[in-house]
Amino acid sequence: MIASSHHLENDDPQLALTLYPLNAQALVTYTIAELGRRDNDAPLQDLEGRVRAAIPFNAGDARVYSLLGEILRRRKDGDAAYAMFDHALVLSETEIHALQWAIQRAIDAGDYAQAVKRLDVLFRRWPERIGPIARAIPSIFSKPVGYTVLLDQIEADPPWRPALLSELSGDTGQDLGFAAQLLQDLAMGSSPPVSSETAGLLASLFKRKQYDLAYRTFLLTLAPRERELSGYVFDGAFRQGPSERRFDWAVRQQPGVVVTLPAGAGAGSPGEGLSLEFNDMPVMQVGLEQYLLLPPGAYEFEIAASAAAADLPRSLLWNLDCVDRNQPVLRAEVPDGDYRGRIFRYGFTIPDNCPAQLLTLRTLAIAESWSSRYNGRILFHHISIVAAQT
């Protein structure tokens, strides 16, 4: 009978309890199913009787106390319900139902330290719960005292930090301003955000066209060594590798050209510069881009570059376009041939209706043609944008 009961405890818990009334797993499965089917006001005496009868034989099973707590809660006996939830958590601090109600009670009481402590347990043991709970985090922890407690816990770098920040910063994030404030404040502490944590938020802000908040967050989350790279073009001297963040360089390797950033020793100053090596093939895309946030006005674009046997049959251009309207602002052509350390300057104007821009390096080729094969090498020492002198 006992073996048959255990075999049926998940598929037919009612029959399993008939065969062996002390089967705790069958009792849990049956009671959860019944609670799911009944309205909160439905009579619960029979369920309560079953659960209470099981306690003497399952005194160490936190789930049984948690079930009794839920039944008492539905009967509006709050003090007794939470006593059961508390006892369940004494037996097992990860008992999921009791844990969630303990979190809710702590939030209702304004005990944010206890709420965050319980959330830490929940997120460590049940990481799949992070997504649903993350949607409520901004409203729950909007008050300064609660926000500070949450910030301190995230700064301690728990294992669930990346998942929570990803949920808060993602496309479905309820309050991206809250996520931005978290990252900005983390940047001032002992555990600043890494590039991947910032990148997700910046991408979401761009989708909602919140460009100013995105740019402010980018600047305020830069590592100390990166701050000197700031300007209208970030890292215009190509001193470090690309990251996934908007407003930093992004590189996607494309056929026919090898892009190296930074160029490294032997290609100018060690660890600096942008190198393009062409491989006697057609080139349609170079795969280099950066988003900018230039206010309306007149500017000058400067390139410092060297070339070795550069053959660019369909041109090589730095393009600047308005993001929302795909409106061209600048087309700066890079000469082919052989030269060293040459400076090229181009003027352009940002119109009023162009809040964000995309800077790319590309060719004029719109289709592969083996009669237009790119060869040689281009090394960009730096590029810069400055406001035009009036």
Short mmCIF file of C-alpha atoms in Angstrom, two decimals:
data_model
loop_
_atom_site.label_atom_id
_atom_site.label_comp_id
_atom_site.label_asym_id
_atom_site.label_seq_id
_atom_site.Cartn_x
_atom_site.Cartn_y
_atom_site.Cartn_z
CA MET A 1 0.00 0.00 0.00
CA ILE A 2 2.75 2.44 0.93
CA ALA A 3 4.67 1.81 -2.28
CA SER A 4 1.52 2.21 -4.38
CA SER A 5 0.70 5.44 -2.57
CA HIS A 6 4.12 6.90 -3.32
CA HIS A 7 3.78 5.85 -6.94
CA LEU A 8 0.50 7.79 -7.24
CA GLU A 9 1.31 10.79 -5.01
CA ASN A 10 1.74 13.25 -7.89
CA ASP A 11 -0.65 11.86 -10.52
CA ASP A 12 -3.56 10.92 -8.24
CA PRO A 13 -2.87 12.34 -4.77
CA GLN A 14 -6.41 11.67 -3.51
CA LEU A 15 -6.12 7.95 -4.20
CA ALA A 16 -2.59 8.01 -2.79
CA LEU A 17 -3.95 9.42 0.49
CA THR A 18 -6.69 6.77 0.53
CA LEU A 19 -4.04 4.07 0.26
CA TYR A 20 -1.72 5.72 2.80
CA PRO A 21 -3.10 8.74 4.71
CA LEU A 22 0.37 9.66 6.06
CA ASN A 23 1.87 10.30 2.61
CA ALA A 24 3.10 13.90 3.05
CA GLN A 25 3.85 14.50 -0.62
CA ALA A 26 0.39 13.33 -1.62
CA LEU A 27 -1.13 15.61 1.03
CA VAL A 28 0.83 18.59 -0.26
CA THR A 29 -0.09 17.93 -3.89
CA TYR A 30 -3.76 17.34 -3.07
CA THR A 31 -4.10 20.39 -0.81
CA ILE A 32 -2.40 22.74 -3.28
CA ALA A 33 -4.71 21.52 -6.04
CA GLU A 34 -7.79 21.97 -3.85
CA LEU A 35 -6.75 25.44 -2.75
CA GLY A 36 -6.28 26.37 -6.40
CA ARG A 37 -9.78 25.21 -7.24
CA ARG A 38 -11.62 26.82 -4.33
CA ASP A 39 -12.52 30.44 -3.85
CA ASN A 40 -11.01 32.18 -0.85
CA ASP A 41 -14.43 32.13 0.83
CA ALA A 42 -15.09 28.42 0.25
CA PRO A 43 -15.34 26.14 3.32
CA LEU A 44 -11.96 24.75 4.23
CA GLN A 45 -12.71 22.65 7.31
CA ASP A 46 -12.06 19.34 5.56
CA LEU A 47 -8.70 20.49 4.19
CA GLU A 48 -7.70 21.97 7.53
CA GLY A 49 -8.62 18.73 9.25
CA ARG A 50 -6.48 16.69 6.86
CA VAL A 51 -3.48 18.99 7.30
CA ARG A 52 -3.75 19.18 11.10
CA ALA A 53 -4.03 15.42 11.29
CA ALA A 54 -0.80 15.08 9.32
CA ILE A 55 1.26 17.36 11.57
CA PRO A 56 2.09 14.82 14.33
CA PHE A 57 3.49 12.44 11.73
CA ASN A 58 5.32 15.14 9.72
CA ALA A 59 6.48 17.54 12.42
CA GLY A 60 9.68 18.35 10.54
CA ASP A 61 8.05 19.03 7.16
CA ALA A 62 7.88 22.79 6.59
CA ARG A 63 5.43 22.36 3.73
CA VAL A 64 2.71 21.06 6.02
CA TYR A 65 2.90 24.10 8.29
CA SER A 66 2.94 26.37 5.26
CA LEU A 67 -0.23 24.75 3.93
CA LEU A 68 -1.93 25.19 7.28
CA GLY A 69 -0.83 28.80 7.28
CA GLU A 70 -2.43 29.36 3.89
CA ILE A 71 -5.68 27.80 5.04
CA LEU A 72 -5.72 30.01 8.15
CA ARG A 73 -4.91 33.06 6.03
CA ARG A 74 -7.91 32.35 3.82
CA ARG A 75 -10.01 32.08 6.95
CA LYS A 76 -8.89 35.61 7.81
CA ASP A 77 -6.97 34.39 10.88
CA GLY A 78 -3.86 36.40 10.05
CA ASP A 79 -1.93 36.06 13.31
CA ALA A 80 -2.30 32.29 13.39
CA ALA A 81 -1.47 32.06 9.67
CA TYR A 82 1.78 33.98 10.03
CA ALA A 83 2.70 31.94 13.09
CA MET A 84 2.49 28.86 10.85
CA PHE A 85 4.50 30.55 8.10
CA ASP A 86 7.17 31.59 10.62
CA HIS A 87 7.40 28.06 11.98
CA ALA A 88 7.69 26.69 8.45
CA LEU A 89 10.63 29.02 7.84
CA VAL A 90 12.27 27.87 11.08
CA LEU A 91 12.17 24.34 9.71
CA SER A 92 13.22 25.38 6.19
CA GLU A 93 14.10 28.97 5.30
CA THR A 94 13.48 28.19 1.62
CA GLU A 95 9.87 26.95 1.97
CA ILE A 96 8.54 28.88 -0.99
CA HIS A 97 4.99 29.73 0.06
CA ALA A 98 5.86 30.77 3.58
CA LEU A 99 8.83 32.72 2.28
CA GLN A 100 6.72 34.75 -0.13
CA TRP A 101 4.20 35.66 2.54
CA ALA A 102 6.98 36.58 4.96
CA ILE A 103 8.33 38.96 2.32
CA GLN A 104 4.89 40.47 1.80
CA ARG A 105 4.39 40.94 5.54
CA ALA A 106 7.79 42.63 5.91
CA ILE A 107 6.98 45.00 3.03
CA ASP A 108 3.57 45.84 4.50
CA ALA A 109 5.25 46.61 7.84
CA GLY A 110 7.91 48.77 6.21
CA ASP A 111 10.62 46.39 7.43
CA TYR A 112 12.75 46.63 4.30
CA ALA A 113 15.80 45.03 5.89
CA GLN A 114 13.79 41.89 6.63
CA ALA A 115 12.15 41.99 3.19
CA VAL A 116 15.51 42.16 1.42
CA LYS A 117 16.93 39.42 3.65
CA ARG A 118 14.03 37.16 2.66
CA LEU A 119 14.32 38.16 -1.00
CA ASP A 120 17.97 37.16 -0.91
CA VAL A 121 16.98 33.67 0.24
CA LEU A 122 14.18 33.46 -2.35
CA PHE A 123 16.36 34.58 -5.26
CA ARG A 124 19.21 32.24 -4.33
CA ARG A 125 16.98 29.18 -4.01
CA TRP A 126 14.34 30.06 -6.60
CA PRO A 127 15.99 32.19 -9.32
CA GLU A 128 13.05 31.65 -11.67
CA ARG A 129 11.02 33.89 -9.34
CA ILE A 130 13.24 36.89 -10.04
CA GLY A 131 11.41 37.89 -13.24
CA PRO A 132 7.86 38.11 -11.82
CA ILE A 133 9.02 39.84 -8.63
CA ALA A 134 11.29 42.29 -10.47
CA ARG A 135 8.25 44.00 -11.97
CA ALA A 136 7.18 45.13 -8.49
CA ILE A 137 10.65 46.08 -7.21
CA PRO A 138 10.58 49.77 -8.33
CA SER A 139 7.31 50.51 -6.53
CA ILE A 140 8.17 48.48 -3.43
CA PHE A 141 11.56 50.09 -2.94
CA SER A 142 10.74 53.61 -4.13
CA LYS A 143 11.04 55.15 -0.66
CA PRO A 144 14.59 56.25 0.27
CA VAL A 145 14.92 53.88 3.24
CA GLY A 146 13.86 50.87 1.20
CA TYR A 147 15.94 51.90 -1.80
CA THR A 148 19.08 52.19 0.34
CA VAL A 149 18.61 48.70 1.78
CA LEU A 150 18.12 47.20 -1.68
CA LEU A 151 21.11 49.08 -3.08
CA ASP A 152 23.36 47.84 -0.26
CA GLN A 153 22.27 44.24 -0.89
CA ILE A 154 22.92 44.48 -4.63
CA GLU A 155 26.28 46.14 -3.98
CA ALA A 156 27.22 43.06 -1.92
CA ASP A 157 27.20 41.25 -5.30
CA PRO A 158 24.86 38.32 -4.56
CA PRO A 159 24.63 35.61 -7.23
CA TRP A 160 21.21 36.88 -8.35
CA ARG A 161 22.43 40.43 -9.06
CA PRO A 162 22.94 40.00 -12.86
CA ALA A 163 19.53 38.40 -13.30
CA LEU A 164 17.71 41.07 -11.29
CA LEU A 165 19.47 43.97 -13.02
CA SER A 166 18.73 42.35 -16.37
CA GLU A 167 15.02 42.10 -15.53
CA LEU A 168 14.86 45.67 -14.23
CA SER A 169 16.70 46.96 -17.31
CA GLY A 170 15.07 44.84 -20.01
CA ASP A 171 12.39 45.65 -22.56
CA THR A 172 9.66 44.72 -20.08
CA GLY A 173 11.13 46.80 -17.25
CA GLN A 174 8.36 48.78 -15.56
CA ASP A 175 10.53 51.74 -14.54
CA LEU A 176 13.77 52.18 -16.45
CA GLY A 177 14.46 55.36 -14.48
CA PHE A 178 14.66 53.22 -11.32
CA ALA A 179 17.10 50.85 -13.03
CA ALA A 180 19.17 53.79 -14.26
CA GLN A 181 19.38 55.23 -10.75
CA LEU A 182 20.48 51.85 -9.39
CA LEU A 183 23.31 51.57 -11.89
CA GLN A 184 24.40 55.16 -11.36
CA ASP A 185 24.51 54.68 -7.60
CA LEU A 186 26.29 51.34 -7.91
CA ALA A 187 28.95 53.11 -9.97
CA MET A 188 29.82 55.22 -6.94
CA GLY A 189 30.26 52.23 -4.65
CA SER A 190 32.59 49.30 -4.19
CA SER A 191 30.89 47.08 -6.78
CA PRO A 192 30.27 49.22 -9.89
CA PRO A 193 28.25 47.86 -12.81
CA VAL A 194 30.09 45.93 -15.49
CA SER A 195 29.62 46.78 -19.16
CA SER A 196 27.06 44.03 -19.76
CA GLU A 197 24.86 45.32 -16.91
CA THR A 198 24.88 48.82 -18.36
CA ALA A 199 24.49 47.67 -21.96
CA GLY A 200 21.07 46.10 -21.43
CA LEU A 201 19.63 49.23 -19.89
CA LEU A 202 21.05 51.52 -22.58
CA ALA A 203 19.52 49.32 -25.29
CA SER A 204 16.11 49.45 -23.59
CA LEU A 205 16.29 53.21 -23.15
CA PHE A 206 17.11 53.58 -26.85
CA LYS A 207 14.07 51.54 -27.81
CA ARG A 208 11.95 53.97 -25.81
CA LYS A 209 13.88 56.93 -27.28
CA GLN A 210 15.02 58.07 -23.84
CA TYR A 211 18.35 59.19 -25.26
CA ASP A 212 19.23 61.78 -22.62
CA LEU A 213 18.77 59.34 -19.74
CA ALA A 214 20.74 56.72 -21.68
CA TYR A 215 23.66 59.07 -22.26
CA ARG A 216 23.67 60.32 -18.67
CA THR A 217 23.68 56.74 -17.40
CA PHE A 218 26.53 55.83 -19.75
CA LEU A 219 28.66 58.74 -18.54
CA LEU A 220 27.90 58.19 -14.85
CA THR A 221 28.71 54.46 -15.00
CA LEU A 222 32.07 54.81 -16.74
CA ALA A 223 34.99 53.24 -14.90
CA PRO A 224 37.55 55.77 -13.61
CA ARG A 225 40.05 54.80 -16.33
CA GLU A 226 37.38 55.39 -19.00
CA ARG A 227 36.42 58.91 -17.99
CA GLU A 228 39.37 60.45 -19.80
CA LEU A 229 38.10 58.84 -23.02
CA SER A 230 34.90 60.91 -23.00
CA GLY A 231 34.09 63.47 -25.66
CA TYR A 232 31.61 63.95 -28.45
CA VAL A 233 33.14 60.69 -29.73
CA PHE A 234 33.93 58.22 -26.96
CA ASP A 235 37.42 56.73 -27.15
CA GLY A 236 38.19 58.59 -30.34
CA ALA A 237 41.84 57.47 -30.08
CA PHE A 238 40.81 53.78 -30.01
CA ARG A 239 42.63 52.95 -26.80
CA GLN A 240 40.46 50.09 -25.59
CA GLY A 241 38.42 47.24 -26.98
CA PRO A 242 34.73 47.56 -27.84
CA SER A 243 31.89 46.92 -25.43
CA GLU A 244 28.21 46.21 -25.85
CA ARG A 245 27.22 49.65 -24.53
CA ARG A 246 25.59 52.29 -26.71
CA PHE A 247 27.88 55.35 -26.98
CA ASP A 248 30.92 53.05 -27.09
CA TRP A 249 32.40 51.34 -30.13
CA ALA A 250 30.68 48.22 -31.38
CA VAL A 251 32.53 45.93 -33.80
CA ARG A 252 31.05 43.12 -35.89
CA GLN A 253 33.61 41.41 -38.10
CA GLN A 254 32.55 41.36 -41.76
CA PRO A 255 33.81 39.42 -44.82
CA GLY A 256 36.75 40.93 -46.64
CA VAL A 257 38.14 43.06 -43.81
CA VAL A 258 39.69 42.42 -40.40
CA VAL A 259 38.95 45.15 -37.86
CA THR A 260 41.34 45.36 -34.90
CA LEU A 261 40.51 47.65 -31.97
CA PRO A 262 42.85 48.71 -30.48
CA ALA A 263 45.40 48.09 -33.20
CA GLY A 264 48.18 46.96 -30.84
CA ALA A 265 51.95 47.07 -30.95
CA GLY A 266 53.54 47.50 -34.36
CA ALA A 267 50.61 49.47 -35.73
CA GLY A 268 51.42 52.83 -34.20
CA SER A 269 51.39 53.48 -30.47
CA PRO A 270 51.09 50.18 -28.57
CA GLY A 271 47.48 49.39 -27.81
CA GLU A 272 46.05 52.35 -29.71
CA GLY A 273 44.46 52.97 -33.07
CA LEU A 274 41.92 51.28 -35.31
CA SER A 275 43.33 48.94 -37.93
CA LEU A 276 41.55 47.75 -41.09
CA GLU A 277 43.20 44.94 -43.09
CA PHE A 278 41.57 44.29 -46.47
CA ASN A 279 41.83 40.81 -47.97
CA ASP A 280 41.41 41.21 -51.76
CA MET A 281 37.65 40.73 -51.50
CA PRO A 282 34.51 42.86 -51.99
CA VAL A 283 33.55 44.79 -48.86
CA MET A 284 30.00 45.94 -48.20
CA GLN A 285 30.09 46.58 -44.47
CA VAL A 286 32.99 47.33 -42.14
CA GLY A 287 31.03 46.57 -38.98
CA LEU A 288 32.11 49.52 -36.82
CA GLU A 289 29.66 51.92 -35.20
CA GLN A 290 29.01 54.21 -32.23
CA TYR A 291 25.95 56.17 -31.13
CA LEU A 292 26.41 59.88 -30.40
CA LEU A 293 24.34 62.55 -28.69
CA LEU A 294 25.31 65.82 -30.36
CA PRO A 295 23.21 68.95 -29.65
CA PRO A 296 22.04 70.92 -32.70
CA GLY A 297 24.77 73.10 -34.17
CA ALA A 298 27.83 73.22 -36.41
CA TYR A 299 30.76 70.83 -35.90
CA GLU A 300 34.06 69.74 -37.41
CA PHE A 301 34.96 66.08 -37.88
CA GLU A 302 38.69 65.28 -37.87
CA ILE A 303 40.46 62.08 -38.94
CA ALA A 304 44.12 61.24 -38.38
CA ALA A 305 45.04 58.20 -40.48
CA SER A 306 47.78 56.30 -42.30
CA ALA A 307 47.43 54.01 -45.32
CA ALA A 308 49.59 51.34 -46.92
CA ALA A 309 48.74 50.28 -50.50
CA ALA A 310 45.08 51.00 -49.77
CA ASP A 311 42.87 50.21 -52.75
CA LEU A 312 39.28 51.25 -51.99
CA PRO A 313 37.31 50.86 -55.27
CA ARG A 314 33.89 51.66 -53.76
CA SER A 315 35.20 54.22 -51.26
CA LEU A 316 35.53 54.06 -47.49
CA LEU A 317 33.46 56.60 -45.57
CA TRP A 318 32.66 57.73 -42.07
CA ASN A 319 28.88 58.24 -42.06
CA LEU A 320 26.85 60.15 -39.48
CA ASP A 321 23.07 59.78 -39.61
CA CYS A 322 20.14 60.86 -37.46
CA VAL A 323 18.84 57.77 -35.68
CA ASP A 324 15.09 58.37 -35.75
CA ARG A 325 14.84 59.75 -39.28
CA ASN A 326 17.75 57.94 -40.96
CA GLN A 327 18.74 61.38 -42.25
CA PRO A 328 22.35 61.72 -43.48
CA VAL A 329 24.38 64.38 -41.69
CA LEU A 330 27.98 63.65 -42.73
CA ARG A 331 29.80 61.65 -45.39
CA ALA A 332 33.57 61.81 -44.83
CA GLU A 333 35.56 59.88 -47.43
CA VAL A 334 38.89 58.28 -46.50
CA PRO A 335 41.50 58.54 -49.32
CA ASP A 336 43.20 55.43 -50.65
CA GLY A 337 46.88 55.08 -51.59
CA ASP A 338 49.93 55.45 -49.33
CA TYR A 339 50.29 58.14 -46.69
CA ARG A 340 51.32 58.53 -43.09
CA GLY A 341 49.73 60.53 -40.29
CA ARG A 342 47.55 62.68 -42.52
CA ILE A 343 44.79 64.87 -41.09
CA PHE A 344 41.43 65.24 -42.82
CA ARG A 345 38.70 67.65 -41.68
CA TYR A 346 35.02 67.87 -42.64
CA GLY A 347 32.35 70.31 -41.49
CA PHE A 348 28.74 69.33 -40.80
CA THR A 349 25.63 70.54 -38.98
CA ILE A 350 23.24 68.71 -36.65
CA PRO A 351 19.64 69.84 -37.31
CA ASP A 352 17.12 70.57 -34.56
CA ASN A 353 15.11 67.38 -35.05
CA CYS A 354 18.05 64.96 -34.64
CA PRO A 355 18.31 64.03 -30.93
CA ALA A 356 20.66 61.05 -31.45
CA GLN A 357 23.06 60.03 -34.19
CA LEU A 358 24.82 56.91 -35.42
CA LEU A 359 28.45 57.06 -36.59
CA THR A 360 29.48 54.19 -38.87
CA LEU A 361 32.37 53.22 -41.10
CA ARG A 362 31.24 51.68 -44.37
CA THR A 363 31.67 51.52 -48.14
CA LEU A 364 29.40 52.56 -51.00
CA ALA A 365 29.03 48.96 -52.19
CA ILE A 366 25.44 47.74 -52.20
CA ALA A 367 26.20 44.30 -53.66
CA GLU A 368 29.22 42.04 -53.82
CA SER A 369 31.23 42.53 -56.98
CA TRP A 370 34.58 40.80 -57.45
CA SER A 371 35.57 43.55 -59.82
CA SER A 372 35.62 45.86 -56.75
CA ARG A 373 38.04 44.15 -54.40
CA TYR A 374 39.52 45.95 -51.41
CA ASN A 375 43.21 45.65 -50.57
CA GLY A 376 45.82 47.16 -48.31
CA ARG A 377 45.62 48.60 -44.86
CA ILE A 378 44.19 51.67 -43.14
CA LEU A 379 45.18 52.73 -39.64
CA PHE A 380 43.10 55.39 -37.90
CA HIS A 381 45.15 57.07 -35.19
CA HIS A 382 42.18 59.02 -33.93
CA ILE A 383 38.92 60.68 -34.91
CA SER A 384 37.27 63.60 -33.14
CA ILE A 385 34.32 65.92 -33.30
CA VAL A 386 34.53 69.50 -32.01
CA ALA A 387 32.10 72.39 -32.09
CA ALA A 388 32.82 74.69 -35.01
CA GLN A 389 34.35 78.06 -34.18
CA THR A 390 31.97 80.96 -34.75
#
